[in-house]
Amino acid sequence: MLISHSAAAESFSVGIVPQHSPKKLAEAWQPLLSYIGSETGHTFHFETAKDIPTFEKALSEGKYDIAYMNPYHFVVFQKNPGYRALVRQKDQTIQGIIVVTRDSPFTELSDLNGTKIAFPAPAAFAASIIPRATMQKEGINFTPVYVHSHDSVYLNVKRGFFKAGGGIYRSLQATDDDVKKNLKVLWASPAYTPHAIATHPRLSEEVRGQLLNVLTTMNPGGKGSDALNSLKMKGFSEAFSADWDDIRVLNIDLLQQENP
């Protein structure tokens, strides 16, 4: 049922952080975009980027009307160009992980001393920033190599090109079964507030209100259940800037110079 609204139907771009291939992301997210389109009368176009740094540049330029971004991205790009939190995944946190092959002899982080480790991108929050900081704090010497996406991390580790790689539980579960079955989690970080769905300040309060209503009333087995199943999510909760204070206290400044 369409939500009553006075504004004419509009078209909006939706940028999704490239944790996986564009094809896989589109398959996962298009059911949600189609659902909110049918509920609001607007059109929502899927967009992503070739890698996470390119996605960050697009965020810094305000390219996307709506964006699904990692916790650190939100903290940075809320300041400039001013993205505003809308929702976050319901009843969910995010943890960084380090994966190794199923038959790896490694049992703890210190075993990775002197190795090359695959990460998706320098500013991938839980998959890169947190594990790197942890290992540096513990005096573990390693060489980070950035391979563009979470899927690339897992595939490179599975093929033996790297002894270990950084990711998050959600992307590991979403990666191809033939890769996933050959990996195990060596280490997991503490839990943090998860990714944000945020809107550019050019979006009107009316459109934000429509989106908030649609997203927060979705539920498994009910409204929008097919879209939630496609994303492997239970639903969305209204989000507020303060939800990411646990990220702010870490004082990460990897992107601050470019995006003050």
PDB file of C-alpha atoms in Angstrom:
ATOM      1  CA  MET A   1       0.000   0.000   0.000  1.00  0.00           C
ATOM      2  CA  LEU A   2       1.447   3.364  -0.999  1.00  0.00           C
ATOM      3  CA  ILE A   3       2.182   5.874   1.715  1.00  0.00           C
ATOM      4  CA  SER A   4       0.243   9.081   1.246  1.00  0.00           C
ATOM      5  CA  HIS A   5       2.571  11.913   0.270  1.00  0.00           C
ATOM      6  CA  SER A   6       2.141  15.293  -1.291  1.00  0.00           C
ATOM      7  CA  ALA A   7       5.389  15.458  -3.253  1.00  0.00           C
ATOM      8  CA  ALA A   8       5.616  14.089  -6.784  1.00  0.00           C
ATOM      9  CA  ALA A   9       7.411  10.793  -7.276  1.00  0.00           C
ATOM     10  CA  GLU A  10      11.186  11.229  -7.268  1.00  0.00           C
ATOM     11  CA  SER A  11      14.236   9.156  -8.163  1.00  0.00           C
ATOM     12  CA  PHE A  12      17.029   8.533  -5.677  1.00  0.00           C
ATOM     13  CA  SER A  13      20.463   6.910  -5.836  1.00  0.00           C
ATOM     14  CA  VAL A  14      21.327   4.342  -3.175  1.00  0.00           C
ATOM     15  CA  GLY A  15      25.036   3.652  -2.662  1.00  0.00           C
ATOM     16  CA  ILE A  16      26.036   0.334  -1.090  1.00  0.00           C
ATOM     17  CA  VAL A  17      29.507  -0.183   0.369  1.00  0.00           C
ATOM     18  CA  PRO A  18      31.282  -2.711  -1.909  1.00  0.00           C
ATOM     19  CA  GLN A  19      31.923  -5.584   0.470  1.00  0.00           C
ATOM     20  CA  HIS A  20      31.082  -8.031  -2.345  1.00  0.00           C
ATOM     21  CA  SER A  21      30.973  -7.981  -6.145  1.00  0.00           C
ATOM     22  CA  PRO A  22      28.515  -5.541  -7.759  1.00  0.00           C
ATOM     23  CA  LYS A  23      26.453  -8.470  -9.068  1.00  0.00           C
ATOM     24  CA  LYS A  24      26.125 -10.074  -5.644  1.00  0.00           C
ATOM     25  CA  LEU A  25      25.321  -6.742  -3.987  1.00  0.00           C
ATOM     26  CA  ALA A  26      22.661  -5.909  -6.568  1.00  0.00           C
ATOM     27  CA  GLU A  27      21.028  -9.304  -6.135  1.00  0.00           C
ATOM     28  CA  ALA A  28      20.942  -8.833  -2.356  1.00  0.00           C
ATOM     29  CA  TRP A  29      19.771  -5.205  -2.257  1.00  0.00           C
ATOM     30  CA  GLN A  30      17.437  -4.866  -5.246  1.00  0.00           C
ATOM     31  CA  PRO A  31      14.492  -6.560  -3.486  1.00  0.00           C
ATOM     32  CA  LEU A  32      14.694  -3.925  -0.735  1.00  0.00           C
ATOM     33  CA  LEU A  33      14.908  -1.047  -3.209  1.00  0.00           C
ATOM     34  CA  SER A  34      11.944  -2.434  -5.135  1.00  0.00           C
ATOM     35  CA  TYR A  35       9.964  -2.867  -1.921  1.00  0.00           C
ATOM     36  CA  ILE A  36      10.505   0.669  -0.620  1.00  0.00           C
ATOM     37  CA  GLY A  37       9.774   1.948  -4.111  1.00  0.00           C
ATOM     38  CA  SER A  38       6.423   0.167  -4.170  1.00  0.00           C
ATOM     39  CA  GLU A  39       5.605   1.497  -0.701  1.00  0.00           C
ATOM     40  CA  THR A  40       6.559   5.138  -1.302  1.00  0.00           C
ATOM     41  CA  GLY A  41       5.922   5.661  -5.001  1.00  0.00           C
ATOM     42  CA  HIS A  42       9.520   6.790  -5.536  1.00  0.00           C
ATOM     43  CA  THR A  43      12.245   5.056  -7.539  1.00  0.00           C
ATOM     44  CA  PHE A  44      15.471   3.884  -5.887  1.00  0.00           C
ATOM     45  CA  HIS A  45      18.499   3.074  -8.032  1.00  0.00           C
ATOM     46  CA  PHE A  46      21.189   0.678  -6.829  1.00  0.00           C
ATOM     47  CA  GLU A  47      24.756   1.985  -7.036  1.00  0.00           C
ATOM     48  CA  THR A  48      28.084   0.830  -5.679  1.00  0.00           C
ATOM     49  CA  ALA A  49      31.780   1.368  -6.487  1.00  0.00           C
ATOM     50  CA  LYS A  50      34.663  -0.727  -7.769  1.00  0.00           C
ATOM     51  CA  ASP A  51      36.300  -0.701  -4.327  1.00  0.00           C
ATOM     52  CA  ILE A  52      35.922   0.824  -0.884  1.00  0.00           C
ATOM     53  CA  PRO A  53      38.266   3.821  -1.435  1.00  0.00           C
ATOM     54  CA  THR A  54      36.245   4.760  -4.543  1.00  0.00           C
ATOM     55  CA  PHE A  55      33.054   4.440  -2.492  1.00  0.00           C
ATOM     56  CA  GLU A  56      34.573   6.723   0.158  1.00  0.00           C
ATOM     57  CA  LYS A  57      35.380   9.324  -2.496  1.00  0.00           C
ATOM     58  CA  ALA A  58      31.779   9.188  -3.733  1.00  0.00           C
ATOM     59  CA  LEU A  59      30.521   9.669  -0.166  1.00  0.00           C
ATOM     60  CA  SER A  60      32.849  12.621   0.354  1.00  0.00           C
ATOM     61  CA  GLU A  61      31.414  14.215  -2.789  1.00  0.00           C
ATOM     62  CA  GLY A  62      27.819  13.529  -1.699  1.00  0.00           C
ATOM     63  CA  LYS A  63      27.172  11.400  -4.765  1.00  0.00           C
ATOM     64  CA  TYR A  64      24.567   9.147  -3.161  1.00  0.00           C
ATOM     65  CA  ASP A  65      21.158  10.318  -1.965  1.00  0.00           C
ATOM     66  CA  ILE A  66      21.027   7.363   0.412  1.00  0.00           C
ATOM     67  CA  ALA A  67      23.943   5.171   1.442  1.00  0.00           C
ATOM     68  CA  TYR A  68      24.692   2.006   3.374  1.00  0.00           C
ATOM     69  CA  MET A  69      28.072   2.690   4.951  1.00  0.00           C
ATOM     70  CA  ASN A  70      30.290   1.235   7.638  1.00  0.00           C
ATOM     71  CA  PRO A  71      30.333   2.750  11.156  1.00  0.00           C
ATOM     72  CA  TYR A  72      33.531   4.707  10.618  1.00  0.00           C
ATOM     73  CA  HIS A  73      32.314   6.050   7.281  1.00  0.00           C
ATOM     74  CA  PHE A  74      29.224   7.398   9.007  1.00  0.00           C
ATOM     75  CA  VAL A  75      31.249   9.180  11.698  1.00  0.00           C
ATOM     76  CA  VAL A  76      33.400  10.840   9.019  1.00  0.00           C
ATOM     77  CA  PHE A  77      30.809  11.644   6.366  1.00  0.00           C
ATOM     78  CA  GLN A  78      28.239  12.864   8.837  1.00  0.00           C
ATOM     79  CA  LYS A  79      30.537  15.844   9.308  1.00  0.00           C
ATOM     80  CA  ASN A  80      31.072  16.497   5.620  1.00  0.00           C
ATOM     81  CA  PRO A  81      29.012  16.399   3.418  1.00  0.00           C
ATOM     82  CA  GLY A  82      26.507  15.882   6.246  1.00  0.00           C
ATOM     83  CA  TYR A  83      24.929  12.439   5.870  1.00  0.00           C
ATOM     84  CA  ARG A  84      22.171  11.893   8.445  1.00  0.00           C
ATOM     85  CA  ALA A  85      21.528   8.587  10.178  1.00  0.00           C
ATOM     86  CA  LEU A  86      18.205   6.990   9.253  1.00  0.00           C
ATOM     87  CA  VAL A  87      18.251   3.337  10.337  1.00  0.00           C
ATOM     88  CA  ARG A  88      20.595   0.544  11.295  1.00  0.00           C
ATOM     89  CA  GLN A  89      20.185  -3.202  11.343  1.00  0.00           C
ATOM     90  CA  LYS A  90      17.914  -4.312  14.181  1.00  0.00           C
ATOM     91  CA  ASP A  91      19.365  -6.293  17.093  1.00  0.00           C
ATOM     92  CA  GLN A  92      22.759  -6.504  15.452  1.00  0.00           C
ATOM     93  CA  THR A  93      26.326  -5.442  16.163  1.00  0.00           C
ATOM     94  CA  ILE A  94      29.443  -5.664  14.020  1.00  0.00           C
ATOM     95  CA  GLN A  95      32.646  -7.540  14.863  1.00  0.00           C
ATOM     96  CA  GLY A  96      35.894  -7.627  12.989  1.00  0.00           C
ATOM     97  CA  ILE A  97      37.367 -11.055  12.349  1.00  0.00           C
ATOM     98  CA  ILE A  98      40.616 -12.553  11.157  1.00  0.00           C
ATOM     99  CA  VAL A  99      40.168 -15.693   9.072  1.00  0.00           C
ATOM    100  CA  VAL A 100      42.630 -18.425   8.184  1.00  0.00           C
ATOM    101  CA  THR A 101      42.258 -21.656   6.236  1.00  0.00           C
ATOM    102  CA  ARG A 102      40.431 -24.516   7.903  1.00  0.00           C
ATOM    103  CA  ASP A 103      43.686 -26.528   8.108  1.00  0.00           C
ATOM    104  CA  SER A 104      45.851 -23.616   9.277  1.00  0.00           C
ATOM    105  CA  PRO A 105      48.167 -24.386  12.203  1.00  0.00           C
ATOM    106  CA  PHE A 106      47.626 -20.859  13.590  1.00  0.00           C
ATOM    107  CA  THR A 107      45.643 -20.685  16.828  1.00  0.00           C
ATOM    108  CA  GLU A 108      46.121 -17.072  17.968  1.00  0.00           C
ATOM    109  CA  LEU A 109      46.941 -13.641  16.582  1.00  0.00           C
ATOM    110  CA  SER A 110      50.579 -13.764  17.650  1.00  0.00           C
ATOM    111  CA  ASP A 111      51.087 -16.648  15.231  1.00  0.00           C
ATOM    112  CA  LEU A 112      50.636 -14.109  12.414  1.00  0.00           C
ATOM    113  CA  ASN A 113      53.839 -12.275  13.314  1.00  0.00           C
ATOM    114  CA  GLY A 114      55.895 -11.627  10.179  1.00  0.00           C
ATOM    115  CA  THR A 115      53.137 -12.474   7.713  1.00  0.00           C
ATOM    116  CA  LYS A 116      51.294 -10.603   4.975  1.00  0.00           C
ATOM    117  CA  ILE A 117      47.600 -10.187   5.790  1.00  0.00           C
ATOM    118  CA  ALA A 118      44.824  -9.359   3.329  1.00  0.00           C
ATOM    119  CA  PHE A 119      42.342  -6.584   4.136  1.00  0.00           C
ATOM    120  CA  PRO A 120      39.571  -5.096   1.982  1.00  0.00           C
ATOM    121  CA  ALA A 121      40.657  -1.442   2.342  1.00  0.00           C
ATOM    122  CA  PRO A 122      42.509   0.858   4.769  1.00  0.00           C
ATOM    123  CA  ALA A 123      39.302   2.428   6.168  1.00  0.00           C
ATOM    124  CA  ALA A 124      37.138  -0.710   6.260  1.00  0.00           C
ATOM    125  CA  PHE A 125      36.190  -0.340   9.912  1.00  0.00           C
ATOM    126  CA  ALA A 126      35.715  -3.755  11.495  1.00  0.00           C
ATOM    127  CA  ALA A 127      37.454  -5.723   8.745  1.00  0.00           C
ATOM    128  CA  SER A 128      40.627  -3.636   8.676  1.00  0.00           C
ATOM    129  CA  ILE A 129      40.971  -0.760  11.141  1.00  0.00           C
ATOM    130  CA  ILE A 130      40.115  -2.731  14.276  1.00  0.00           C
ATOM    131  CA  PRO A 131      42.192  -5.878  13.642  1.00  0.00           C
ATOM    132  CA  ARG A 132      45.190  -3.855  12.470  1.00  0.00           C
ATOM    133  CA  ALA A 133      45.052  -1.656  15.565  1.00  0.00           C
ATOM    134  CA  THR A 134      44.750  -4.717  17.797  1.00  0.00           C
ATOM    135  CA  MET A 135      47.781  -6.408  16.285  1.00  0.00           C
ATOM    136  CA  GLN A 136      49.837  -3.231  16.404  1.00  0.00           C
ATOM    137  CA  LYS A 137      48.931  -2.791  20.080  1.00  0.00           C
ATOM    138  CA  GLU A 138      50.025  -6.372  20.783  1.00  0.00           C
ATOM    139  CA  GLY A 139      53.342  -5.860  18.989  1.00  0.00           C
ATOM    140  CA  ILE A 140      52.565  -8.228  16.139  1.00  0.00           C
ATOM    141  CA  ASN A 141      54.537  -7.338  13.019  1.00  0.00           C
ATOM    142  CA  PHE A 142      52.612  -7.820   9.776  1.00  0.00           C
ATOM    143  CA  THR A 143      52.304  -6.365   6.293  1.00  0.00           C
ATOM    144  CA  PRO A 144      48.782  -5.279   5.268  1.00  0.00           C
ATOM    145  CA  VAL A 145      47.782  -5.794   1.647  1.00  0.00           C
ATOM    146  CA  TYR A 146      44.506  -4.273   0.401  1.00  0.00           C
ATOM    147  CA  VAL A 147      42.530  -6.402  -2.058  1.00  0.00           C
ATOM    148  CA  HIS A 148      39.408  -4.228  -2.637  1.00  0.00           C
ATOM    149  CA  SER A 149      36.560  -6.297  -1.142  1.00  0.00           C
ATOM    150  CA  HIS A 150      35.652  -8.746   1.605  1.00  0.00           C
ATOM    151  CA  ASP A 151      35.055 -11.485  -0.968  1.00  0.00           C
ATOM    152  CA  SER A 152      38.559 -10.944  -2.347  1.00  0.00           C
ATOM    153  CA  VAL A 153      40.019 -11.318   1.140  1.00  0.00           C
ATOM    154  CA  TYR A 154      38.303 -14.647   1.688  1.00  0.00           C
ATOM    155  CA  LEU A 155      39.168 -15.975  -1.766  1.00  0.00           C
ATOM    156  CA  ASN A 156      42.834 -14.992  -1.441  1.00  0.00           C
ATOM    157  CA  VAL A 157      43.122 -16.687   1.954  1.00  0.00           C
ATOM    158  CA  LYS A 158      41.330 -19.799   0.705  1.00  0.00           C
ATOM    159  CA  ARG A 159      43.730 -20.027  -2.259  1.00  0.00           C
ATOM    160  CA  GLY A 160      46.751 -19.672   0.018  1.00  0.00           C
ATOM    161  CA  PHE A 161      47.968 -16.334  -1.310  1.00  0.00           C
ATOM    162  CA  PHE A 162      47.792 -14.950   2.250  1.00  0.00           C
ATOM    163  CA  LYS A 163      48.031 -16.731   5.591  1.00  0.00           C
ATOM    164  CA  ALA A 164      45.136 -14.664   6.991  1.00  0.00           C
ATOM    165  CA  GLY A 165      42.669 -11.927   6.146  1.00  0.00           C
ATOM    166  CA  GLY A 166      40.327  -9.427   7.759  1.00  0.00           C
ATOM    167  CA  GLY A 167      36.547  -9.434   7.426  1.00  0.00           C
ATOM    168  CA  ILE A 168      33.306  -9.413   9.380  1.00  0.00           C
ATOM    169  CA  TYR A 169      30.933 -12.240  10.291  1.00  0.00           C
ATOM    170  CA  ARG A 170      28.145 -11.002   8.021  1.00  0.00           C
ATOM    171  CA  SER A 171      30.272 -10.858   4.866  1.00  0.00           C
ATOM    172  CA  LEU A 172      31.867 -14.222   5.689  1.00  0.00           C
ATOM    173  CA  GLN A 173      28.432 -15.811   5.912  1.00  0.00           C
ATOM    174  CA  ALA A 174      27.481 -14.199   2.595  1.00  0.00           C
ATOM    175  CA  THR A 175      30.560 -15.303   0.679  1.00  0.00           C
ATOM    176  CA  ASP A 176      30.492 -18.296  -1.662  1.00  0.00           C
ATOM    177  CA  ASP A 177      30.044 -21.643   0.074  1.00  0.00           C
ATOM    178  CA  ASP A 178      33.058 -23.226  -1.606  1.00  0.00           C
ATOM    179  CA  VAL A 179      35.217 -20.466  -0.120  1.00  0.00           C
ATOM    180  CA  LYS A 180      33.532 -20.254   3.283  1.00  0.00           C
ATOM    181  CA  LYS A 181      33.786 -23.980   4.013  1.00  0.00           C
ATOM    182  CA  ASN A 182      37.583 -23.762   3.717  1.00  0.00           C
ATOM    183  CA  LEU A 183      37.955 -20.941   6.251  1.00  0.00           C
ATOM    184  CA  LYS A 184      37.751 -20.556  10.014  1.00  0.00           C
ATOM    185  CA  VAL A 185      37.743 -17.554  12.338  1.00  0.00           C
ATOM    186  CA  LEU A 186      41.014 -17.151  14.193  1.00  0.00           C
ATOM    187  CA  TRP A 187      40.056 -13.993  16.117  1.00  0.00           C
ATOM    188  CA  ALA A 188      37.047 -11.751  16.654  1.00  0.00           C
ATOM    189  CA  SER A 189      36.912  -8.167  17.951  1.00  0.00           C
ATOM    190  CA  PRO A 190      34.559  -6.666  20.521  1.00  0.00           C
ATOM    191  CA  ALA A 191      31.119  -5.708  19.200  1.00  0.00           C
ATOM    192  CA  TYR A 192      30.348  -2.232  17.820  1.00  0.00           C
ATOM    193  CA  THR A 193      27.340  -0.385  16.417  1.00  0.00           C
ATOM    194  CA  PRO A 194      26.788  -1.721  12.875  1.00  0.00           C
ATOM    195  CA  HIS A 195      26.549  -0.056   9.462  1.00  0.00           C
ATOM    196  CA  ALA A 196      24.303   2.944   8.942  1.00  0.00           C
ATOM    197  CA  ILE A 197      21.744   3.640   6.284  1.00  0.00           C
ATOM    198  CA  ALA A 198      22.048   7.404   6.044  1.00  0.00           C
ATOM    199  CA  THR A 199      20.602  10.132   3.840  1.00  0.00           C
ATOM    200  CA  HIS A 200      22.237  13.110   2.187  1.00  0.00           C
ATOM    201  CA  PRO A 201      21.027  16.459   3.589  1.00  0.00           C
ATOM    202  CA  ARG A 202      19.359  17.252   0.259  1.00  0.00           C
ATOM    203  CA  LEU A 203      16.646  14.698   1.023  1.00  0.00           C
ATOM    204  CA  SER A 204      13.501  16.304   2.374  1.00  0.00           C
ATOM    205  CA  GLU A 205      12.064  15.526   5.800  1.00  0.00           C
ATOM    206  CA  GLU A 206       9.016  14.142   4.010  1.00  0.00           C
ATOM    207  CA  VAL A 207      11.031  11.564   2.092  1.00  0.00           C
ATOM    208  CA  ARG A 208      13.078  10.690   5.178  1.00  0.00           C
ATOM    209  CA  GLY A 209       9.855  10.141   7.081  1.00  0.00           C
ATOM    210  CA  GLN A 210       8.504   7.856   4.362  1.00  0.00           C
ATOM    211  CA  LEU A 211      11.683   5.809   4.325  1.00  0.00           C
ATOM    212  CA  LEU A 212      11.818   5.562   8.104  1.00  0.00           C
ATOM    213  CA  ASN A 213       8.227   4.354   8.265  1.00  0.00           C
ATOM    214  CA  VAL A 214       8.724   1.727   5.573  1.00  0.00           C
ATOM    215  CA  LEU A 215      12.052   0.405   6.871  1.00  0.00           C
ATOM    216  CA  THR A 216      11.130   0.204  10.551  1.00  0.00           C
ATOM    217  CA  THR A 217       7.842  -1.617   9.891  1.00  0.00           C
ATOM    218  CA  MET A 218       9.471  -4.436   7.929  1.00  0.00           C
ATOM    219  CA  ASN A 219       9.619  -7.752   9.762  1.00  0.00           C
ATOM    220  CA  PRO A 220      10.485 -11.402   9.061  1.00  0.00           C
ATOM    221  CA  GLY A 221       7.410 -13.290   7.948  1.00  0.00           C
ATOM    222  CA  GLY A 222       5.504 -10.047   7.455  1.00  0.00           C
ATOM    223  CA  LYS A 223       5.963  -6.764   5.590  1.00  0.00           C
ATOM    224  CA  GLY A 224       8.998  -6.804   3.351  1.00  0.00           C
ATOM    225  CA  SER A 225      10.040 -10.266   4.500  1.00  0.00           C
ATOM    226  CA  ASP A 226      11.387 -11.284   1.077  1.00  0.00           C
ATOM    227  CA  ALA A 227      13.642  -8.221   0.999  1.00  0.00           C
ATOM    228  CA  LEU A 228      14.909  -8.933   4.521  1.00  0.00           C
ATOM    229  CA  ASN A 229      15.578 -12.560   3.624  1.00  0.00           C
ATOM    230  CA  SER A 230      17.591 -11.440   0.605  1.00  0.00           C
ATOM    231  CA  LEU A 231      19.763  -9.307   2.890  1.00  0.00           C
ATOM    232  CA  LYS A 232      19.835 -11.917   5.676  1.00  0.00           C
ATOM    233  CA  MET A 233      18.615  -9.248   8.109  1.00  0.00           C
ATOM    234  CA  LYS A 234      15.906  -9.320  10.790  1.00  0.00           C
ATOM    235  CA  GLY A 235      14.813  -5.733  10.250  1.00  0.00           C
ATOM    236  CA  PHE A 236      15.780  -2.111  10.862  1.00  0.00           C
ATOM    237  CA  SER A 237      15.696   0.208  13.877  1.00  0.00           C
ATOM    238  CA  GLU A 238      15.571   3.986  13.791  1.00  0.00           C
ATOM    239  CA  ALA A 239      19.095   5.335  14.156  1.00  0.00           C
ATOM    240  CA  PHE A 240      20.520   8.424  15.804  1.00  0.00           C
ATOM    241  CA  SER A 241      23.942  10.025  15.537  1.00  0.00           C
ATOM    242  CA  ALA A 242      24.780   9.159  19.153  1.00  0.00           C
ATOM    243  CA  ASP A 243      24.448   5.456  18.336  1.00  0.00           C
ATOM    244  CA  TRP A 244      27.958   5.659  16.886  1.00  0.00           C
ATOM    245  CA  ASP A 245      29.609   7.271  19.920  1.00  0.00           C
ATOM    246  CA  ASP A 246      31.365   3.934  20.502  1.00  0.00           C
ATOM    247  CA  ILE A 247      33.194   4.559  17.224  1.00  0.00           C
ATOM    248  CA  ARG A 248      33.955   8.213  17.940  1.00  0.00           C
ATOM    249  CA  VAL A 249      35.755   7.413  21.201  1.00  0.00           C
ATOM    250  CA  LEU A 250      38.276   5.337  19.245  1.00  0.00           C
ATOM    251  CA  ASN A 251      39.593   8.598  17.730  1.00  0.00           C
ATOM    252  CA  ILE A 252      40.312   7.071  14.331  1.00  0.00           C
ATOM    253  CA  ASP A 253      41.574   9.674  11.884  1.00  0.00           C
ATOM    254  CA  LEU A 254      42.367   7.753   8.676  1.00  0.00           C
ATOM    255  CA  LEU A 255      39.968   9.807   6.552  1.00  0.00           C
ATOM    256  CA  GLN A 256      39.769  12.991   8.604  1.00  0.00           C
ATOM    257  CA  GLN A 257      42.426  14.832   6.635  1.00  0.00           C
ATOM    258  CA  GLU A 258      40.501  14.447   3.402  1.00  0.00           C
ATOM    259  CA  ASN A 259      37.083  14.864   4.999  1.00  0.00           C
ATOM    260  CA  PRO A 260      37.375  17.260   7.977  1.00  0.00           C
TER     261      PRO A 260
END
